[in-house]
Each structure stands twice: as C-alpha cells, then as structure tokens.
Amino acid sequence: MKLKFKNSTSVLRNYRLIIAIILFHITSNLLAQTESSQNSEILVSTISELNSAITSAKPGNIIIMKDGIWKNATINLNSKANASFPIILRAQTPGKVVLCGNSTLTFSAPYLVVDGLIFKNGYIESGSVITFQSDNCRLTNTIIKDYNPANFQTAYYWVYFQGSYNRMDHC
C-alpha cells in the first residue's frame, strides 16, 4: 500500500525546514557552551601561579593578576590562543597591578592581549621592558613610568616590536 499526498513537494519542504531548525538549535547551543567554557577566568596572586596559568591556558581564557606589587616578575606570555579566542592577561583592577624591580613582559605567541598593568619604579640592565616576539598581539591600558637603569649609558627599550600586526594602544 502506497500513501499518496496531494502535494508531496510541500511535505518534503516542511520536513527539510524542521530538520534545519533542529540543527540550528543544536549548533547554537554547542557554540554557546563552547564560548562560555572558553571565557573562564583564572585569578593568580604569585608569579608561580601566573606561570602555571600561562602554561595551562586555553583559547579564550582570561588570566587575572591580583592587585598588588609584583617585584622582579619575568612574564613570558606564550599561551596557545587563536584569532576567535585570544588569551587575555589583565589586572584585577586596572592600574592596581604594579610591576617593579626588574620585571619584564614578553609576548611569545600570537593572539595574546595584556591589559591594565603598570611598570613603575624599576629598571632593566639591557633589552626591553616589554617585547613583542610574535604576531597579532595587543598591549593596552598599560603604563611604564620611572623605569630607567641607573647608568645613563645603558642601551635599553621600554617597548620593542618584532613581528607583524601587533598593537599598542591607550598606553
């Protein structure tokens, strides 16, 4: 026995529409879950916690440095990120994370963002305070103040760019 529909084309069209709507909802729910898991925040209060967070960070993570004085902190930001989900290193409160002594920051992988840090009352013997050694990175809302070596003849840079499509703004 065969069932015949008056207009089988419209039934097939409706069937396809229902399938498309179901697939859309499944896909959008999966994307929402992925985005929410990507944007997890990690609060760190010591340099060893920071280094551990940098090593284990996933694309989209936000590493938050606890407010306070960070002395002689060597930060090598080399987490694996991507254009859709950069990894962000930021101050808990903009302007309240102060790096001093001989603290430095290096961007060593693409798609990394640093936001809201202050390098103050410190110095380096050579090289640069902040170094871009990758592509597509961003430094924003950051201050370098009174960060000079004692010897006026010392060759150094506050910020050194190497790579492409790097950005420094609101600094």
GROMACS .gro file of N, CA, C and O in nm, residues 3-129:
model
  508
    3LEU      N    1   0.115   0.542   0.021
    3LEU     CA    2   0.043   0.662   0.060
    3LEU      C    3   0.073   0.771  -0.042
    3LEU      O    4   0.187   0.791  -0.082
    4LYS      N    5  -0.029   0.837  -0.080
    4LYS     CA    6  -0.012   0.946  -0.174
    4LYS      C    7  -0.058   1.074  -0.109
    4LYS      O    8  -0.162   1.079  -0.046
    5PHE      N    9   0.025   1.176  -0.123
    5PHE     CA   10  -0.011   1.307  -0.072
    5PHE      C   11  -0.047   1.396  -0.188
    5PHE      O   12   0.009   1.383  -0.296
    6LYS      N   13  -0.138   1.485  -0.160
    6LYS     CA   14  -0.179   1.576  -0.265
    6LYS      C   15  -0.061   1.657  -0.315
    6LYS      O   16  -0.040   1.671  -0.433
    7ASN      N   17   0.016   1.710  -0.218
    7ASN     CA   18   0.127   1.795  -0.256
    7ASN      C   19   0.251   1.745  -0.183
    7ASN      O   20   0.289   1.797  -0.080
    8SER      N   21   0.317   1.643  -0.234
    8SER     CA   22   0.433   1.583  -0.168
    8SER      C   23   0.552   1.678  -0.162
    8SER      O   24   0.636   1.669  -0.075
    9THR      N   25   0.560   1.774  -0.252
    9THR     CA   26   0.669   1.871  -0.251
    9THR      C   27   0.662   1.959  -0.127
    9THR      O   28   0.763   1.985  -0.062
   10SER      N   29   0.542   2.001  -0.089
   10SER     CA   30   0.530   2.086   0.029
   10SER      C   31   0.559   2.008   0.157
   10SER      O   32   0.616   2.062   0.252
   11VAL      N   33   0.525   1.880   0.162
   11VAL     CA   34   0.557   1.797   0.279
   11VAL      C   35   0.708   1.783   0.291
   11VAL      O   36   0.765   1.798   0.399
   12LEU      N   37   0.775   1.758   0.181
   12LEU     CA   38   0.921   1.744   0.181
   12LEU      C   39   0.986   1.877   0.222
   12LEU      O   40   1.081   1.878   0.300
   13ARG      N   41   0.936   1.988   0.175
   13ARG     CA   42   0.988   2.119   0.210
   13ARG      C   43   0.971   2.144   0.360
   13ARG      O   44   1.063   2.192   0.427
   14ASN      N   45   0.856   2.110   0.415
   14ASN     CA   46   0.833   2.127   0.559
   14ASN      C   47   0.925   2.038   0.641
   14ASN      O   48   0.975   2.078   0.746
   15TYR      N   49   0.946   1.916   0.595
   15TYR     CA   50   1.036   1.822   0.663
   15TYR      C   51   1.177   1.880   0.667
   15TYR      O   52   1.244   1.879   0.770
   16ARG      N   53   1.225   1.933   0.556
   16ARG     CA   54   1.359   1.991   0.549
   16ARG      C   55   1.369   2.114   0.641
   16ARG      O   56   1.470   2.136   0.707
   17LEU      N   57   1.265   2.193   0.645
   17LEU     CA   58   1.264   2.311   0.730
   17LEU      C   59   1.273   2.272   0.878
   17LEU      O   60   1.348   2.331   0.955
   18ILE      N   61   1.199   2.170   0.919
   18ILE     CA   62   1.204   2.122   1.057
   18ILE      C   63   1.343   2.071   1.092
   18ILE      O   64   1.398   2.103   1.197
   19ILE      N   65   1.404   1.993   1.002
   19ILE     CA   66   1.540   1.942   1.024
   19ILE      C   67   1.638   2.060   1.037
   19ILE      O   68   1.724   2.061   1.125
   20ALA      N   69   1.627   2.161   0.950
   20ALA     CA   70   1.716   2.276   0.954
   20ALA      C   71   1.703   2.351   1.086
   20ALA      O   72   1.803   2.394   1.145
   21ILE      N   73   1.580   2.367   1.135
   21ILE     CA   74   1.558   2.437   1.262
   21ILE      C   75   1.620   2.359   1.378
   21ILE      O   76   1.686   2.417   1.465
   22ILE      N   77   1.603   2.229   1.378
   22ILE     CA   78   1.662   2.145   1.484
   22ILE      C   79   1.814   2.155   1.482
   22ILE      O   80   1.878   2.173   1.586
   23LEU      N   81   1.873   2.145   1.364
   23LEU     CA   82   2.020   2.154   1.353
   23LEU      C   83   2.070   2.291   1.396
   23LEU      O   84   2.174   2.303   1.461
   24PHE      N   85   1.997   2.396   1.361
   24PHE     CA   86   2.035   2.531   1.403
   24PHE      C   87   2.038   2.543   1.555
   24PHE      O   88   2.131   2.597   1.613
   25HIS      N   89   1.935   2.492   1.622
   25HIS     CA   90   1.929   2.500   1.768
   25HIS      C   91   2.041   2.418   1.833
   25HIS      O   92   2.102   2.463   1.930
   26ILE      N   93   2.068   2.302   1.781
   26ILE     CA   94   2.176   2.219   1.836
   26ILE      C   95   2.309   2.291   1.820
   26ILE      O   96   2.388   2.300   1.914
   27THR      N   97   2.335   2.344   1.701
   27THR     CA   98   2.462   2.413   1.674
   27THR      C   99   2.476   2.537   1.761
   27THR      O  100   2.582   2.561   1.820
   28SER      N  101   2.372   2.617   1.772
   28SER     CA  102   2.383   2.739   1.853
   28SER      C  103   2.403   2.707   2.001
   28SER      O  104   2.477   2.776   2.070
   29ASN      N  105   2.342   2.600   2.051
   29ASN     CA  106   2.364   2.560   2.190
   29ASN      C  107   2.506   2.513   2.212
   29ASN      O  108   2.568   2.545   2.313
   30LEU      N  109   2.561   2.438   2.117
   30LEU     CA  110   2.700   2.393   2.129
   30LEU      C  111   2.796   2.511   2.126
   30LEU      O  112   2.892   2.516   2.202
   31LEU      N  113   2.772   2.608   2.038
   31LEU     CA  114   2.858   2.726   2.031
   31LEU      C  115   2.851   2.806   2.159
   31LEU      O  116   2.951   2.855   2.209
   32ALA      N  117   2.733   2.822   2.215
   32ALA     CA  118   2.718   2.896   2.341
   32ALA      C  119   2.793   2.827   2.454
   32ALA      O  120   2.859   2.892   2.535
   33GLN      N  121   2.785   2.694   2.459
   33GLN     CA  122   2.858   2.620   2.562
   33GLN      C  123   3.007   2.634   2.543
   33GLN      O  124   3.082   2.651   2.639
   34THR      N  125   3.054   2.629   2.417
   34THR     CA  126   3.196   2.642   2.388
   34THR      C  127   3.245   2.780   2.428
   34THR      O  128   3.348   2.795   2.492
   35GLU      N  129   3.170   2.885   2.391
   35GLU     CA  130   3.211   3.021   2.426
   35GLU      C  131   3.215   3.042   2.576
   35GLU      O  132   3.306   3.104   2.628
   36SER      N  133   3.117   2.991   2.649
   36SER     CA  134   3.117   3.011   2.794
   36SER      C  135   3.232   2.936   2.860
   36SER      O  136   3.290   2.983   2.956
   37SER      N  137   3.268   2.819   2.808
   37SER     CA  138   3.381   2.747   2.867
   37SER      C  139   3.513   2.811   2.826
   37SER      O  140   3.611   2.803   2.896
   38GLN      N  141   3.516   2.878   2.708
   38GLN     CA  142   3.637   2.943   2.662
   38GLN      C  143   3.672   3.065   2.747
   38GLN      O  144   3.787   3.098   2.763
   39ASN      N  145   3.573   3.134   2.799
   39ASN     CA  146   3.597   3.260   2.868
   39ASN      C  147   3.613   3.244   3.019
   39ASN      O  148   3.576   3.332   3.094
   40SER      N  149   3.668   3.134   3.064
   40SER     CA  150   3.685   3.118   3.207
   40SER      C  151   3.798   3.207   3.258
   40SER      O  152   3.894   3.233   3.189
   41GLU      N  153   3.780   3.256   3.380
   41GLU     CA  154   3.878   3.346   3.441
   41GLU      C  155   3.963   3.271   3.543
   41GLU      O  156   3.912   3.187   3.617
   42ILE      N  157   4.092   3.304   3.544
   42ILE     CA  158   4.187   3.241   3.636
   42ILE      C  159   4.255   3.353   3.716
   42ILE      O  160   4.328   3.434   3.658
   43LEU      N  161   4.229   3.360   3.846
   43LEU     CA  162   4.290   3.461   3.931
   43LEU      C  163   4.421   3.407   3.987
   43LEU      O  164   4.425   3.298   4.043
   44VAL      N  165   4.529   3.484   3.970
   44VAL     CA  166   4.660   3.443   4.020
   44VAL      C  167   4.716   3.551   4.113
   44VAL      O  168   4.691   3.669   4.094
   45SER      N  169   4.790   3.506   4.215
   45SER     CA  170   4.844   3.603   4.311
   45SER      C  171   4.995   3.591   4.330
   45SER      O  172   5.053   3.670   4.404
   46THR      N  173   5.060   3.495   4.264
   46THR     CA  174   5.206   3.482   4.270
   46THR      C  175   5.259   3.456   4.130
   46THR      O  176   5.185   3.415   4.041
   47ILE      N  177   5.389   3.477   4.112
   47ILE     CA  178   5.449   3.455   3.981
   47ILE      C  179   5.443   3.307   3.942
   47ILE      O  180   5.425   3.274   3.826
   48SER      N  181   5.455   3.217   4.039
   48SER     CA  182   5.446   3.074   4.006
   48SER      C  183   5.304   3.037   3.962
   48SER      O  184   5.286   2.959   3.869
   49GLU      N  185   5.202   3.095   4.027
   49GLU     CA  186   5.064   3.072   3.983
   49GLU      C  187   5.042   3.130   3.844
   49GLU      O  188   4.973   3.071   3.761
   50LEU      N  189   5.101   3.247   3.818
   50LEU     CA  190   5.089   3.309   3.687
   50LEU      C  191   5.152   3.222   3.580
   50LEU      O  192   5.091   3.196   3.475
   51ASN      N  193   5.274   3.173   3.604
   51ASN     CA  194   5.341   3.087   3.506
   51ASN      C  195   5.262   2.960   3.481
   51ASN      O  196   5.252   2.913   3.367
   52SER      N  197   5.205   2.903   3.585
   52SER     CA  198   5.123   2.783   3.570
   52SER      C  199   4.997   2.812   3.487
   52SER      O  200   4.959   2.733   3.400
   53ALA      N  201   4.934   2.926   3.514
   53ALA     CA  202   4.813   2.964   3.438
   53ALA      C  203   4.847   2.988   3.291
   53ALA      O  204   4.769   2.951   3.203
   54ILE      N  205   4.961   3.050   3.264
   54ILE     CA  206   5.004   3.074   3.125
   54ILE      C  207   5.025   2.941   3.054
   54ILE      O  208   4.982   2.923   2.940
   55THR      N  209   5.088   2.847   3.122
   55THR     CA  210   5.115   2.716   3.062
   55THR      C  211   4.987   2.639   3.033
   55THR      O  212   4.975   2.574   2.929
   56SER      N  213   4.889   2.645   3.121
   56SER     CA  214   4.768   2.565   3.106
   56SER      C  215   4.651   2.639   3.040
   56SER      O  216   4.545   2.581   3.019
   57ALA      N  217   4.669   2.766   3.006
   57ALA     CA  218   4.559   2.845   2.949
   57ALA      C  219   4.511   2.789   2.817
   57ALA      O  220   4.589   2.740   2.735
   58LYS      N  221   4.381   2.796   2.799
   58LYS     CA  222   4.315   2.753   2.676
   58LYS      C  223   4.267   2.877   2.602
   58LYS      O  224   4.243   2.981   2.664
   59PRO      N  225   4.250   2.869   2.470
   59PRO     CA  226   4.200   2.984   2.396
   59PRO      C  227   4.073   3.040   2.460
   59PRO      O  228   3.982   2.966   2.496
   60GLY      N  229   4.071   3.172   2.478
   60GLY     CA  230   3.956   3.238   2.538
   60GLY      C  231   3.967   3.260   2.687
   60GLY      O  232   3.888   3.334   2.745
   61ASN      N  233   4.066   3.199   2.753
   61ASN     CA  234   4.082   3.219   2.897
   61ASN      C  235   4.126   3.361   2.928
   61ASN      O  236   4.192   3.427   2.848
   62ILE      N  237   4.090   3.407   3.047
   62ILE     CA  238   4.132   3.537   3.097
   62ILE      C  239   4.211   3.512   3.226
   62ILE      O  240   4.157   3.459   3.322
   63ILE      N  241   4.338   3.548   3.223
   63ILE     CA  242   4.423   3.534   3.341
   63ILE      C  243   4.424   3.670   3.410
   63ILE      O  244   4.458   3.772   3.349
   64ILE      N  245   4.386   3.671   3.537
   64ILE     CA  246   4.375   3.796   3.612
   64ILE      C  247   4.483   3.800   3.719
   64ILE      O  248   4.488   3.714   3.807
   65MET      N  249   4.568   3.903   3.710
   65MET     CA  250   4.672   3.923   3.812
   65MET      C  251   4.610   3.999   3.928
   65MET      O  252   4.550   4.105   3.909
   66LYS      N  253   4.626   3.944   4.048
   66LYS     CA  254   4.571   4.006   4.169
   66LYS      C  255   4.637   4.141   4.194
   66LYS      O  256   4.757   4.158   4.173
   67ASP      N  257   4.558   4.236   4.239
   67ASP     CA  258   4.608   4.369   4.271
   67ASP      C  259   4.724   4.360   4.369
   67ASP      O  260   4.722   4.279   4.462
   68GLY      N  261   4.825   4.444   4.350
   68GLY     CA  262   4.938   4.447   4.441
   68GLY      C  263   5.068   4.476   4.369
   68GLY      O  264   5.071   4.506   4.250
   69ILE      N  265   5.177   4.462   4.443
   69ILE     CA  266   5.312   4.485   4.391
   69ILE      C  267   5.369   4.351   4.347
   69ILE      O  268   5.372   4.255   4.425
   70TRP      N  269   5.415   4.343   4.224
   70TRP     CA  270   5.479   4.224   4.169
   70TRP      C  271   5.624   4.263   4.142
   70TRP      O  272   5.652   4.334   4.047
   71LYS      N  273   5.717   4.217   4.225
   71LYS     CA  274   5.857   4.256   4.213
   71LYS      C  275   5.936   4.150   4.137
   71LYS      O  276   5.922   4.030   4.162
   72ASN      N  277   6.019   4.197   4.043
   72ASN     CA  278   6.109   4.111   3.964
   72ASN      C  279   6.033   3.999   3.892
   72ASN      O  280   6.080   3.886   3.886
   73ALA      N  281   5.919   4.030   3.838
   73ALA     CA  282   5.838   3.930   3.767
   73ALA      C  283   5.880   3.924   3.620
   73ALA      O  284   5.872   4.024   3.549
   74THR      N  285   5.925   3.808   3.578
   74THR     CA  286   5.958   3.786   3.437
   74THR      C  287   5.841   3.708   3.377
   74THR      O  288   5.822   3.591   3.407
   75ILE      N  289   5.763   3.776   3.292
   75ILE     CA  290   5.643   3.716   3.236
   75ILE      C  291   5.669   3.685   3.089
   75ILE      O  292   5.691   3.775   3.008
   76ASN      N  293   5.666   3.556   3.056
   76ASN     CA  294   5.677   3.511   2.917
   76ASN      C  295   5.540   3.458   2.877
   76ASN      O  296   5.506   3.344   2.905
   77LEU      N  297   5.463   3.542   2.812
   77LEU     CA  298   5.327   3.506   2.773
   77LEU      C  299   5.334   3.427   2.642
   77LEU      O  300   5.355   3.483   2.535
   78ASN      N  301   5.321   3.295   2.654
   78ASN     CA  302   5.337   3.207   2.537
   78ASN      C  303   5.223   3.105   2.525
   78ASN      O  304   5.242   2.998   2.470
   79SER      N  305   5.106   3.140   2.574
   79SER     CA  306   4.991   3.050   2.568
   79SER      C  307   4.941   3.036   2.425
   79SER      O  308   4.954   3.128   2.344
   80LYS      N  309   4.882   2.921   2.397
   80LYS     CA  310   4.827   2.896   2.263
   80LYS      C  311   4.685   2.952   2.256
   80LYS      O  312   4.595   2.905   2.324
   81ALA      N  313   4.667   3.052   2.170
   81ALA     CA  314   4.537   3.115   2.151
   81ALA      C  315   4.506   3.117   2.002
   81ALA      O  316   4.583   3.066   1.921
   82ASN      N  317   4.393   3.176   1.966
   82ASN     CA  318   4.360   3.191   1.824
   82ASN      C  319   4.285   3.322   1.803
   82ASN      O  320   4.249   3.390   1.898
   83ALA      N  321   4.262   3.356   1.677
   83ALA     CA  322   4.201   3.485   1.644
   83ALA      C  323   4.062   3.499   1.705
   83ALA      O  324   4.022   3.607   1.748
   84SER      N  325   3.986   3.391   1.709
   84SER     CA  326   3.850   3.396   1.764
   84SER      C  327   3.849   3.402   1.917
   84SER      O  328   3.759   3.461   1.976
   85PHE      N  329   3.946   3.337   1.979
   85PHE     CA  330   3.953   3.331   2.124
   85PHE      C  331   4.094   3.364   2.172
   85PHE      O  332   4.173   3.274   2.202
   86PRO      N  333   4.128   3.494   2.181
   86PRO     CA  334   4.260   3.530   2.234
   86PRO      C  335   4.268   3.498   2.383
   86PRO      O  336   4.166   3.480   2.449
   87ILE      N  337   4.388   3.491   2.433
   87ILE     CA  338   4.408   3.478   2.577
   87ILE      C  339   4.441   3.616   2.630
   87ILE      O  340   4.524   3.688   2.572
   88ILE      N  341   4.375   3.655   2.737
   88ILE     CA  342   4.391   3.788   2.793
   88ILE      C  343   4.459   3.778   2.930
   88ILE      O  344   4.416   3.700   3.014
   89LEU      N  345   4.561   3.857   2.950
   89LEU     CA  346   4.625   3.873   3.081
   89LEU      C  347   4.591   4.015   3.124
   89LEU      O  348   4.626   4.112   3.055
   90ARG      N  349   4.521   4.028   3.238
   90ARG     CA  350   4.481   4.162   3.278
   90ARG      C  351   4.494   4.180   3.428
   90ARG      O  352   4.500   4.084   3.504
   91ALA      N  353   4.495   4.307   3.467
   91ALA     CA  354   4.498   4.343   3.608
   91ALA      C  355   4.360   4.317   3.669
   91ALA      O  356   4.258   4.336   3.602
   92GLN      N  357   4.359   4.276   3.795
   92GLN     CA  358   4.231   4.258   3.865
   92GLN      C  359   4.155   4.390   3.864
   92GLN      O  360   4.035   4.393   3.835
   93THR      N  361   4.225   4.498   3.895
   93THR     CA  362   4.171   4.633   3.884
   93THR      C  363   4.272   4.712   3.800
   93THR      O  364   4.389   4.718   3.837
   94PRO      N  365   4.229   4.770   3.688
   94PRO     CA  366   4.325   4.843   3.605
   94PRO      C  367   4.401   4.948   3.686
   94PRO      O  368   4.342   5.025   3.762
   95GLY      N  369   4.535   4.945   3.674
   95GLY     CA  370   4.619   5.039   3.746
   95GLY      C  371   4.659   4.996   3.885
   95GLY      O  372   4.735   5.065   3.952
   96LYS      N  373   4.610   4.884   3.933
   96LYS     CA  374   4.640   4.838   4.069
   96LYS      C  375   4.739   4.721   4.072
   96LYS      O  376   4.773   4.673   4.178
   97VAL      N  377   4.782   4.675   3.955
   97VAL     CA  378   4.887   4.573   3.946
   97VAL      C  379   5.014   4.646   3.904
   97VAL      O  380   5.024   4.695   3.791
   98VAL      N  381   5.110   4.655   3.997
   98VAL     CA  382   5.233   4.729   3.973
   98VAL      C  383   5.349   4.632   3.965
   98VAL      O  384   5.376   4.559   4.060
   99LEU      N  385   5.416   4.633   3.850
   99LEU     CA  386   5.536   4.552   3.832
   99LEU      C  387   5.657   4.641   3.853
   99LEU      O  388   5.667   4.749   3.794
  100CYS      N  389   5.749   4.600   3.942
  100CYS     CA  390   5.864   4.683   3.975
  100CYS      C  391   5.989   4.597   3.978
  100CYS      O  392   5.986   4.481   3.941
  101GLY      N  393   6.099   4.656   4.025
  101GLY     CA  394   6.226   4.583   4.025
  101GLY      C  395   6.274   4.572   3.881
  101GLY      O  396   6.280   4.670   3.809
  102ASN      N  397   6.306   4.450   3.839
  102ASN     CA  398   6.347   4.429   3.700
  102ASN      C  399   6.243   4.343   3.626
  102ASN      O  400   6.279   4.256   3.548
  103SER      N  401   6.118   4.369   3.648
  103SER     CA  402   6.009   4.296   3.584
  103SER      C  403   6.007   4.323   3.434
  103SER      O  404   6.034   4.434   3.388
  104THR      N  405   5.973   4.219   3.358
  104THR     CA  406   5.962   4.229   3.212
  104THR      C  407   5.842   4.148   3.164
  104THR      O  408   5.793   4.060   3.234
  105LEU      N  409   5.800   4.178   3.042
  105LEU     CA  410   5.690   4.108   2.977
  105LEU      C  411   5.729   4.078   2.834
  105LEU      O  412   5.775   4.168   2.762
  106THR      N  413   5.709   3.953   2.792
  106THR     CA  414   5.738   3.914   2.654
  106THR      C  415   5.616   3.843   2.595
  106THR      O  416   5.563   3.750   2.655
  107PHE      N  417   5.573   3.889   2.478
  107PHE     CA  418   5.469   3.821   2.400
  107PHE      C  419   5.541   3.721   2.310
  107PHE      O  420   5.612   3.760   2.219
  108SER      N  421   5.522   3.589   2.336
  108SER     CA  422   5.595   3.488   2.260
  108SER      C  423   5.505   3.398   2.176
  108SER      O  424   5.552   3.297   2.123
  109ALA      N  425   5.378   3.431   2.163
  109ALA     CA  426   5.285   3.353   2.083
  109ALA      C  427   5.178   3.449   2.030
  109ALA      O  428   5.155   3.555   2.088
  110PRO      N  429   5.112   3.413   1.920
  110PRO     CA  430   5.012   3.504   1.863
  110PRO      C  431   4.880   3.507   1.940
  110PRO      O  432   4.849   3.415   2.017
  111TYR      N  433   4.805   3.614   1.918
  111TYR     CA  434   4.669   3.634   1.970
  111TYR      C  435   4.664   3.644   2.123
  111TYR      O  436   4.579   3.583   2.186
  112LEU      N  437   4.754   3.722   2.178
  112LEU     CA  438   4.758   3.744   2.322
  112LEU      C  439   4.731   3.892   2.349
  112LEU      O  440   4.771   3.978   2.271
  113VAL      N  441   4.664   3.921   2.460
  113VAL     CA  442   4.630   4.058   2.497
  113VAL      C  443   4.673   4.080   2.642
  113VAL      O  444   4.648   3.996   2.728
  114VAL      N  445   4.737   4.193   2.668
  114VAL     CA  446   4.772   4.233   2.805
  114VAL      C  447   4.704   4.368   2.830
  114VAL      O  448   4.715   4.460   2.749
  115ASP      N  449   4.636   4.377   2.946
  115ASP     CA  450   4.552   4.494   2.973
  115ASP      C  451   4.566   4.542   3.118
  115ASP      O  452   4.550   4.464   3.211
  116GLY      N  453   4.598   4.670   3.135
  116GLY     CA  454   4.585   4.735   3.266
  116GLY      C  455   4.701   4.721   3.362
  116GLY      O  456   4.682   4.741   3.482
  117LEU      N  457   4.823   4.691   3.315
  117LEU     CA  458   4.937   4.676   3.405
  117LEU      C  459   5.015   4.807   3.416
  117LEU      O  460   5.008   4.892   3.328
  118ILE      N  461   5.090   4.820   3.525
  118ILE     CA  462   5.180   4.936   3.543
  118ILE      C  463   5.319   4.883   3.573
  118ILE      O  464   5.338   4.803   3.665
  119PHE      N  465   5.417   4.928   3.494
  119PHE     CA  466   5.558   4.903   3.523
  119PHE      C  467   5.609   5.033   3.583
  119PHE      O  468   5.612   5.138   3.517
  120LYS      N  469   5.649   5.029   3.712
  120LYS     CA  470   5.681   5.154   3.781
  120LYS      C  471   5.799   5.135   3.876
  120LYS      O  472   5.810   5.033   3.944
  121ASN      N  473   5.884   5.238   3.881
  121ASN     CA  474   5.998   5.242   3.974
  121ASN      C  475   6.086   5.117   3.963
  121ASN      O  476   6.122   5.057   4.063
  122GLY      N  477   6.118   5.081   3.841
  122GLY     CA  478   6.204   4.966   3.819
  122GLY      C  479   6.313   4.999   3.718
  122GLY      O  480   6.334   5.116   3.684
  123TYR      N  481   6.379   4.897   3.671
  123TYR     CA  482   6.487   4.915   3.573
  123TYR      C  483   6.520   4.780   3.511
  123TYR      O  484   6.486   4.675   3.566
  124ILE      N  485   6.584   4.785   3.398
  124ILE     CA  486   6.641   4.664   3.338
  124ILE      C  487   6.785   4.697   3.301
  124ILE      O  488   6.819   4.812   3.275
  125GLU      N  489   6.869   4.597   3.303
  125GLU     CA  490   7.011   4.617   3.271
  125GLU      C  491   7.034   4.625   3.121
  125GLU      O  492   7.127   4.690   3.076
  126SER      N  493   6.949   4.557   3.044
  126SER     CA  494   6.959   4.561   2.897
  126SER      C  495   6.832   4.500   2.839
  126SER      O  496   6.750   4.443   2.911
  127GLY      N  497   6.816   4.513   2.708
  127GLY     CA  498   6.699   4.454   2.642
  127GLY      C  499   6.581   4.549   2.646
  127GLY      O  500   6.596   4.669   2.623
  128SER      N  501   6.464   4.494   2.677
  128SER     CA  502   6.343   4.577   2.677
  128SER      C  503   6.250   4.536   2.791
  128SER      O  504   6.251   4.422   2.836
  129VAL      N  505   6.172   4.631   2.836
  129VAL     CA  506   6.076   4.604   2.942
  129VAL      C  507   5.964   4.516   2.886
  129VAL      O  508   5.928   4.414   2.943
   0.00000   0.00000   0.00000
